[in-house]
Amino acid sequence: MNTLAEFQYRLPVRVSGARPGGHRGSSVGIGQEFAAHTRLFDHPDPRRIDVRASIRSMQREWLVRVHRQRVAVPVNAVVDVSASMRFGAASKKLDVAAAFVEALGHSAFRIGDPVGMLAFDDAAREDLFVPPRHARGMGPLMAELLRDCAPRQTRAQSRERGLREIATRLAGRACLVFLVSDFHWPLAALPGLLDTLTHAWIVPVVLWDRAEVEPPSHNGWMSLVDIESGEMRSMWMRDSVRERWRSAVAERRAQINALFARHGIRPFFNQGAFEPEALSRYFLEMTA
């Protein structure tokens, strides 16, 4: 029997909002988390009178208990659908992204958050736009759009333009943003785009295939094709090339970590099939 893939996520800070949900809120309302005592005159709700606290008060006034309300937060998956995301040995990275958004849809529905999707390559993909909604079928809907999306001729250098269009749409919104990409493009413009999303909580989801990060184990002549540009390059695989391959992967990972660390963000790296348990541990460590 197939089970729905889900992961647990919570924001590490208090957030404001009017709709009840699963995140710690900064406003008072219906909830289980005690915030403070206040006068019955200021908060006229006799059901919440605290008799013991009222007796102990110096002013001899009736005091009521005020609780913080748990709130819902809009969630947006921002997905890179450029040519490099269609590479993969066992499965394409775009299929892994589809598995992620499907799990995100199920998880957001269980928590009570509205969830939507925006996609980009060299521009924002209007055909893949899904506005945030709180509905049971959002996960399969977003996943199906990604699996069926048609490729377009793009350049790796132009992906920053598509991401800039997405960032402009989300600017000023307090929401949770999952930025899903392999980040195989120039990162120079990314700090400015992160500054645009200062009101959002960003979780970079770095999708890499094992064939990208681990070189072939056998020696011999091989041909490599740049999936973005279509350029072909031939090389002789040997031990020294494997070392440079692994060093380049480690350096790229360090660059991504350092770039996001300057904004107080820790990326989530996923190699191969999507691992919801690993993402749950990521959020558990972030909120601990």
mmCIF file of C-alpha atoms in Angstrom:
data_model
loop_
_atom_site.group_PDB
_atom_site.id
_atom_site.type_symbol
_atom_site.label_atom_id
_atom_site.label_comp_id
_atom_site.label_asym_id
_atom_site.label_seq_id
_atom_site.Cartn_x
_atom_site.Cartn_y
_atom_site.Cartn_z
ATOM 1 C CA MET A 1 0.000 0.000 0.000
ATOM 2 C CA ASN A 2 1.384 3.408 -0.961
ATOM 3 C CA THR A 3 1.818 5.901 1.846
ATOM 4 C CA LEU A 4 1.815 9.653 1.488
ATOM 5 C CA ALA A 5 5.266 11.186 1.884
ATOM 6 C CA GLU A 6 5.200 14.019 4.419
ATOM 7 C CA PHE A 7 7.654 15.990 6.506
ATOM 8 C CA GLN A 8 7.282 18.091 9.627
ATOM 9 C CA TYR A 9 8.160 21.772 9.411
ATOM 10 C CA ARG A 10 7.866 24.659 11.850
ATOM 11 C CA LEU A 11 9.210 28.203 11.761
ATOM 12 C CA PRO A 12 11.866 29.012 14.381
ATOM 13 C CA VAL A 13 10.335 32.402 15.233
ATOM 14 C CA ARG A 14 6.942 33.741 16.226
ATOM 15 C CA VAL A 15 4.855 34.986 13.339
ATOM 16 C CA SER A 16 1.818 37.194 13.072
ATOM 17 C CA GLY A 17 -1.388 36.105 11.439
ATOM 18 C CA ALA A 18 -5.141 35.990 11.804
ATOM 19 C CA ARG A 19 -5.835 32.475 10.563
ATOM 20 C CA PRO A 20 -5.381 29.644 13.099
ATOM 21 C CA GLY A 21 -2.678 27.163 12.203
ATOM 22 C CA GLY A 22 0.282 25.226 13.523
ATOM 23 C CA HIS A 23 2.994 27.885 13.981
ATOM 24 C CA ARG A 24 3.776 29.859 17.115
ATOM 25 C CA GLY A 25 1.995 33.190 16.854
ATOM 26 C CA SER A 26 2.811 36.609 18.251
ATOM 27 C CA SER A 27 -0.817 37.703 18.677
ATOM 28 C CA VAL A 28 -3.189 36.717 21.464
ATOM 29 C CA GLY A 29 -6.255 34.620 20.871
ATOM 30 C CA ILE A 30 -7.471 31.071 21.189
ATOM 31 C CA GLY A 31 -4.546 28.854 22.082
ATOM 32 C CA GLN A 32 -2.830 26.721 24.704
ATOM 33 C CA GLU A 33 0.339 28.779 25.209
ATOM 34 C CA PHE A 34 -0.005 31.110 28.205
ATOM 35 C CA ALA A 35 1.141 34.666 27.476
ATOM 36 C CA ALA A 36 0.235 36.872 30.466
ATOM 37 C CA HIS A 37 -2.447 38.031 32.866
ATOM 38 C CA THR A 38 -4.481 41.108 32.082
ATOM 39 C CA ARG A 39 -7.397 42.930 33.661
ATOM 40 C CA LEU A 40 -10.892 41.690 33.000
ATOM 41 C CA PHE A 41 -11.763 45.274 32.057
ATOM 42 C CA ASP A 42 -9.142 45.196 29.262
ATOM 43 C CA HIS A 43 -10.005 41.686 28.098
ATOM 44 C CA PRO A 44 -13.687 41.095 28.988
ATOM 45 C CA ASP A 45 -13.822 37.295 28.833
ATOM 46 C CA PRO A 46 -15.124 35.905 32.154
ATOM 47 C CA ARG A 47 -14.426 32.353 31.004
ATOM 48 C CA ARG A 48 -10.693 32.980 31.397
ATOM 49 C CA ILE A 49 -10.744 34.482 34.908
ATOM 50 C CA ASP A 50 -7.826 33.227 37.014
ATOM 51 C CA VAL A 51 -9.138 33.256 40.597
ATOM 52 C CA ARG A 52 -5.794 32.512 42.249
ATOM 53 C CA ALA A 53 -3.967 35.207 40.322
ATOM 54 C CA SER A 54 -6.766 37.678 41.074
ATOM 55 C CA ILE A 55 -6.519 37.009 44.827
ATOM 56 C CA ARG A 56 -2.741 37.466 44.779
ATOM 57 C CA SER A 57 -2.846 40.692 42.776
ATOM 58 C CA MET A 58 -1.887 43.867 44.603
ATOM 59 C CA GLN A 59 -4.647 45.878 42.906
ATOM 60 C CA ARG A 60 -7.343 43.350 43.915
ATOM 61 C CA GLU A 61 -8.688 43.222 40.383
ATOM 62 C CA TRP A 62 -10.116 40.371 38.419
ATOM 63 C CA LEU A 63 -7.415 38.962 36.137
ATOM 64 C CA VAL A 64 -7.896 36.815 33.072
ATOM 65 C CA ARG A 65 -5.436 34.517 31.357
ATOM 66 C CA VAL A 66 -4.355 35.541 27.860
ATOM 67 C CA HIS A 67 -2.961 32.929 25.478
ATOM 68 C CA ARG A 68 -1.010 33.152 22.270
ATOM 69 C CA GLN A 69 -2.705 31.865 19.160
ATOM 70 C CA ARG A 70 -1.020 29.448 16.786
ATOM 71 C CA VAL A 71 -1.320 30.762 13.248
ATOM 72 C CA ALA A 72 -1.098 29.641 9.629
ATOM 73 C CA VAL A 73 1.668 30.872 7.319
ATOM 74 C CA PRO A 74 1.446 31.007 3.498
ATOM 75 C CA VAL A 75 3.922 28.593 1.890
ATOM 76 C CA ASN A 76 5.375 28.998 -1.607
ATOM 77 C CA ALA A 77 7.514 26.514 -3.520
ATOM 78 C CA VAL A 78 9.757 28.386 -5.974
ATOM 79 C CA VAL A 79 10.993 25.737 -8.417
ATOM 80 C CA ASP A 80 13.747 25.913 -11.029
ATOM 81 C CA VAL A 81 12.530 24.150 -14.197
ATOM 82 C CA SER A 82 15.492 24.939 -16.476
ATOM 83 C CA ALA A 83 17.287 22.343 -18.597
ATOM 84 C CA SER A 84 19.769 21.193 -15.948
ATOM 85 C CA MET A 85 16.863 20.125 -13.721
ATOM 86 C CA ARG A 86 15.991 17.499 -16.358
ATOM 87 C CA PHE A 87 19.213 15.592 -15.724
ATOM 88 C CA GLY A 88 19.353 12.513 -13.542
ATOM 89 C CA ALA A 89 20.657 8.969 -13.532
ATOM 90 C CA ALA A 90 17.906 7.100 -11.670
ATOM 91 C CA SER A 91 15.325 9.901 -11.949
ATOM 92 C CA LYS A 92 15.384 13.474 -13.206
ATOM 93 C CA LYS A 93 15.926 16.228 -10.675
ATOM 94 C CA LEU A 94 12.653 17.750 -11.851
ATOM 95 C CA ASP A 95 10.901 14.518 -10.841
ATOM 96 C CA VAL A 96 12.564 14.801 -7.430
ATOM 97 C CA ALA A 97 11.256 18.377 -7.228
ATOM 98 C CA ALA A 98 7.791 17.043 -8.103
ATOM 99 C CA ALA A 99 8.038 14.503 -5.281
ATOM 100 C CA PHE A 100 9.041 17.331 -2.946
ATOM 101 C CA VAL A 101 6.116 19.628 -3.817
ATOM 102 C CA GLU A 102 3.710 16.695 -3.512
ATOM 103 C CA ALA A 103 4.993 15.994 0.007
ATOM 104 C CA LEU A 104 4.875 19.729 0.748
ATOM 105 C CA GLY A 105 1.224 19.880 -0.280
ATOM 106 C CA HIS A 106 0.285 17.022 2.042
ATOM 107 C CA SER A 107 2.355 18.459 4.910
ATOM 108 C CA ALA A 108 0.953 21.983 4.545
ATOM 109 C CA PHE A 109 -2.623 20.694 4.481
ATOM 110 C CA ARG A 110 -2.059 18.727 7.688
ATOM 111 C CA ILE A 111 -0.531 21.743 9.467
ATOM 112 C CA GLY A 112 -3.174 24.151 8.139
ATOM 113 C CA ASP A 113 -1.058 26.336 5.826
ATOM 114 C CA PRO A 114 -2.077 27.520 2.350
ATOM 115 C CA VAL A 115 0.497 26.355 -0.203
ATOM 116 C CA GLY A 116 1.249 27.422 -3.770
ATOM 117 C CA MET A 117 3.950 27.207 -6.422
ATOM 118 C CA LEU A 118 5.930 29.530 -8.674
ATOM 119 C CA ALA A 119 8.395 28.259 -11.285
ATOM 120 C CA PHE A 120 11.101 29.869 -13.386
ATOM 121 C CA ASP A 121 13.746 29.262 -16.024
ATOM 122 C CA ASP A 122 14.829 32.336 -17.983
ATOM 123 C CA ALA A 123 11.538 33.959 -16.906
ATOM 124 C CA ALA A 124 8.656 33.280 -14.574
ATOM 125 C CA ARG A 125 6.608 30.340 -15.857
ATOM 126 C CA GLU A 126 3.017 31.525 -15.827
ATOM 127 C CA ASP A 127 1.818 28.105 -16.986
ATOM 128 C CA LEU A 128 3.126 26.578 -13.748
ATOM 129 C CA PHE A 129 1.806 29.215 -11.340
ATOM 130 C CA VAL A 130 -0.424 27.902 -8.543
ATOM 131 C CA PRO A 131 -1.752 30.479 -6.022
ATOM 132 C CA PRO A 132 -1.576 29.478 -2.336
ATOM 133 C CA ARG A 133 -4.624 27.563 -1.160
ATOM 134 C CA HIS A 134 -5.447 25.293 1.743
ATOM 135 C CA ALA A 135 -6.774 22.204 -0.009
ATOM 136 C CA ARG A 136 -6.099 18.490 0.169
ATOM 137 C CA GLY A 137 -5.227 18.097 -3.513
ATOM 138 C CA MET A 138 -2.603 20.838 -3.804
ATOM 139 C CA GLY A 139 0.346 18.428 -3.620
ATOM 140 C CA PRO A 140 -0.682 16.169 -6.520
ATOM 141 C CA LEU A 141 -1.718 19.221 -8.571
ATOM 142 C CA MET A 142 1.685 20.914 -8.262
ATOM 143 C CA ALA A 143 3.556 17.647 -8.815
ATOM 144 C CA GLU A 144 1.621 16.884 -11.996
ATOM 145 C CA LEU A 145 2.364 20.338 -13.406
ATOM 146 C CA LEU A 146 6.099 19.849 -12.857
ATOM 147 C CA ARG A 147 6.181 16.346 -14.326
ATOM 148 C CA ASP A 148 4.294 17.476 -17.447
ATOM 149 C CA CYS A 149 5.945 20.874 -17.982
ATOM 150 C CA ALA A 150 7.461 21.422 -21.418
ATOM 151 C CA PRO A 151 11.137 22.478 -21.657
ATOM 152 C CA ARG A 152 12.195 25.778 -23.167
ATOM 153 C CA GLN A 153 15.509 26.845 -24.660
ATOM 154 C CA THR A 154 17.257 28.830 -21.934
ATOM 155 C CA ARG A 155 20.724 29.789 -20.775
ATOM 156 C CA ALA A 156 22.111 29.109 -17.327
ATOM 157 C CA GLN A 157 23.117 32.758 -17.002
ATOM 158 C CA SER A 158 19.526 33.894 -17.586
ATOM 159 C CA ARG A 159 18.003 32.020 -14.658
ATOM 160 C CA GLU A 160 18.690 34.949 -12.377
ATOM 161 C CA ARG A 161 16.255 37.015 -14.456
ATOM 162 C CA GLY A 162 13.478 34.488 -13.941
ATOM 163 C CA LEU A 163 14.210 34.276 -10.226
ATOM 164 C CA ARG A 164 14.228 38.072 -9.996
ATOM 165 C CA GLU A 165 10.691 38.174 -11.415
ATOM 166 C CA ILE A 166 9.581 35.671 -8.780
ATOM 167 C CA ALA A 167 11.321 37.585 -5.980
ATOM 168 C CA THR A 168 9.581 40.794 -7.052
ATOM 169 C CA ARG A 169 6.197 39.084 -6.728
ATOM 170 C CA LEU A 170 6.964 37.807 -3.233
ATOM 171 C CA ALA A 171 8.644 40.987 -1.969
ATOM 172 C CA GLY A 172 7.109 42.318 1.233
ATOM 173 C CA ARG A 173 5.136 39.144 1.967
ATOM 174 C CA ALA A 174 5.587 37.261 5.220
ATOM 175 C CA CYS A 175 5.651 33.677 3.989
ATOM 176 C CA LEU A 176 7.701 30.497 3.969
ATOM 177 C CA VAL A 177 9.582 30.049 0.688
ATOM 178 C CA PHE A 178 11.173 26.790 -0.447
ATOM 179 C CA LEU A 179 13.698 27.661 -3.174
ATOM 180 C CA VAL A 180 14.132 24.403 -5.121
ATOM 181 C CA SER A 181 17.029 24.282 -7.591
ATOM 182 C CA ASP A 182 20.339 22.599 -8.380
ATOM 183 C CA PHE A 183 21.980 26.062 -8.264
ATOM 184 C CA HIS A 184 24.055 25.272 -11.360
ATOM 185 C CA TRP A 185 24.080 28.909 -12.380
ATOM 186 C CA PRO A 186 26.042 32.053 -11.443
ATOM 187 C CA LEU A 187 25.251 33.000 -7.858
ATOM 188 C CA ALA A 188 26.463 36.609 -7.995
ATOM 189 C CA ALA A 189 22.933 38.039 -8.189
ATOM 190 C CA LEU A 190 21.515 35.807 -5.456
ATOM 191 C CA PRO A 191 22.432 38.040 -2.449
ATOM 192 C CA GLY A 192 20.458 40.936 -3.922
ATOM 193 C CA LEU A 193 17.472 38.685 -4.519
ATOM 194 C CA LEU A 194 17.632 37.449 -0.924
ATOM 195 C CA ASP A 195 17.593 41.057 0.258
ATOM 196 C CA THR A 196 14.361 41.505 -1.698
ATOM 197 C CA LEU A 197 12.791 38.676 0.316
ATOM 198 C CA THR A 198 13.665 40.006 3.764
ATOM 199 C CA HIS A 199 10.108 39.441 5.027
ATOM 200 C CA ALA A 200 10.109 35.778 3.992
ATOM 201 C CA TRP A 201 11.642 32.719 5.642
ATOM 202 C CA ILE A 202 13.690 31.036 2.924
ATOM 203 C CA VAL A 203 14.646 27.361 2.829
ATOM 204 C CA PRO A 204 16.989 26.559 -0.100
ATOM 205 C CA VAL A 205 16.430 22.973 -1.257
ATOM 206 C CA VAL A 206 19.523 21.998 -3.273
ATOM 207 C CA LEU A 207 18.768 19.029 -5.533
ATOM 208 C CA TRP A 208 21.810 17.181 -6.840
ATOM 209 C CA ASP A 209 21.975 13.859 -8.610
ATOM 210 C CA ARG A 210 24.521 11.287 -7.503
ATOM 211 C CA ALA A 211 25.918 11.156 -11.043
ATOM 212 C CA GLU A 212 26.815 14.852 -10.678
ATOM 213 C CA VAL A 213 28.619 14.686 -7.353
ATOM 214 C CA GLU A 214 30.371 11.325 -7.755
ATOM 215 C CA PRO A 215 32.588 10.718 -10.836
ATOM 216 C CA PRO A 216 32.540 7.374 -12.700
ATOM 217 C CA SER A 217 34.622 4.691 -11.024
ATOM 218 C CA HIS A 218 36.125 3.225 -14.199
ATOM 219 C CA ASN A 219 38.983 4.673 -16.235
ATOM 220 C CA GLY A 220 38.563 5.402 -19.901
ATOM 221 C CA TRP A 221 37.534 7.845 -22.593
ATOM 222 C CA MET A 222 34.168 9.487 -22.038
ATOM 223 C CA SER A 223 32.059 12.264 -23.540
ATOM 224 C CA LEU A 224 30.167 14.806 -21.445
ATOM 225 C CA VAL A 225 27.350 17.060 -22.658
ATOM 226 C CA ASP A 226 26.408 20.385 -21.060
ATOM 227 C CA ILE A 227 22.652 19.985 -20.760
ATOM 228 C CA GLU A 228 22.130 23.775 -20.699
ATOM 229 C CA SER A 229 24.189 24.746 -23.761
ATOM 230 C CA GLY A 230 24.370 21.414 -25.592
ATOM 231 C CA GLU A 231 28.164 21.667 -25.849
ATOM 232 C CA MET A 232 30.067 18.365 -25.842
ATOM 233 C CA ARG A 233 33.410 17.764 -24.191
ATOM 234 C CA SER A 234 35.565 14.644 -24.226
ATOM 235 C CA MET A 235 37.943 13.637 -21.462
ATOM 236 C CA TRP A 236 39.982 10.721 -20.183
ATOM 237 C CA MET A 237 38.703 9.638 -16.779
ATOM 238 C CA ARG A 238 41.518 8.880 -14.350
ATOM 239 C CA ASP A 239 42.313 9.291 -10.656
ATOM 240 C CA SER A 240 43.508 12.900 -10.930
ATOM 241 C CA VAL A 241 40.317 13.890 -12.769
ATOM 242 C CA ARG A 242 38.221 12.221 -10.070
ATOM 243 C CA GLU A 243 40.012 14.231 -7.409
ATOM 244 C CA ARG A 244 39.388 17.491 -9.275
ATOM 245 C CA TRP A 245 35.746 16.451 -9.799
ATOM 246 C CA ARG A 246 35.186 15.837 -6.094
ATOM 247 C CA SER A 247 37.069 19.016 -5.158
ATOM 248 C CA ALA A 248 34.894 21.075 -7.510
ATOM 249 C CA VAL A 249 31.722 19.610 -5.956
ATOM 250 C CA ALA A 250 32.987 20.332 -2.431
ATOM 251 C CA GLU A 251 33.948 23.878 -3.433
ATOM 252 C CA ARG A 252 30.534 24.520 -4.972
ATOM 253 C CA ARG A 253 28.821 23.231 -1.854
ATOM 254 C CA ALA A 254 30.986 25.504 0.301
ATOM 255 C CA GLN A 255 30.119 28.493 -1.924
ATOM 256 C CA ILE A 256 26.390 27.833 -1.572
ATOM 257 C CA ASN A 257 26.691 27.381 2.193
ATOM 258 C CA ALA A 258 28.738 30.572 2.596
ATOM 259 C CA LEU A 259 26.403 32.666 0.450
ATOM 260 C CA PHE A 260 23.290 31.714 2.397
ATOM 261 C CA ALA A 261 25.095 31.807 5.751
ATOM 262 C CA ARG A 262 25.679 35.541 5.267
ATOM 263 C CA HIS A 263 21.883 35.898 5.371
ATOM 264 C CA GLY A 264 21.425 33.551 8.324
ATOM 265 C CA ILE A 265 20.120 30.723 6.124
ATOM 266 C CA ARG A 266 21.195 27.065 6.057
ATOM 267 C CA PRO A 267 20.526 25.166 2.815
ATOM 268 C CA PHE A 268 19.090 21.662 2.712
ATOM 269 C CA PHE A 269 21.066 19.393 0.375
ATOM 270 C CA ASN A 270 19.261 16.426 -1.166
ATOM 271 C CA GLN A 271 21.078 13.856 -3.292
ATOM 272 C CA GLY A 272 19.068 11.327 -5.249
ATOM 273 C CA ALA A 273 15.462 10.615 -4.306
ATOM 274 C CA PHE A 274 13.670 13.072 -2.041
ATOM 275 C CA GLU A 275 14.099 12.210 1.646
ATOM 276 C CA PRO A 276 11.241 13.662 3.734
ATOM 277 C CA GLU A 277 12.737 12.320 6.981
ATOM 278 C CA ALA A 278 15.958 14.247 6.356
ATOM 279 C CA LEU A 279 14.000 17.457 5.775
ATOM 280 C CA SER A 280 12.077 16.884 9.013
ATOM 281 C CA ARG A 281 15.421 16.588 10.838
ATOM 282 C CA TYR A 282 16.557 19.814 9.158
ATOM 283 C CA PHE A 283 13.598 21.722 10.629
ATOM 284 C CA LEU A 284 13.977 20.008 13.988
ATOM 285 C CA GLU A 285 17.596 21.178 14.192
ATOM 286 C CA MET A 286 16.625 24.677 13.064
ATOM 287 C CA THR A 287 13.943 25.083 15.738
ATOM 288 C CA ALA A 288 15.840 23.348 18.558
#
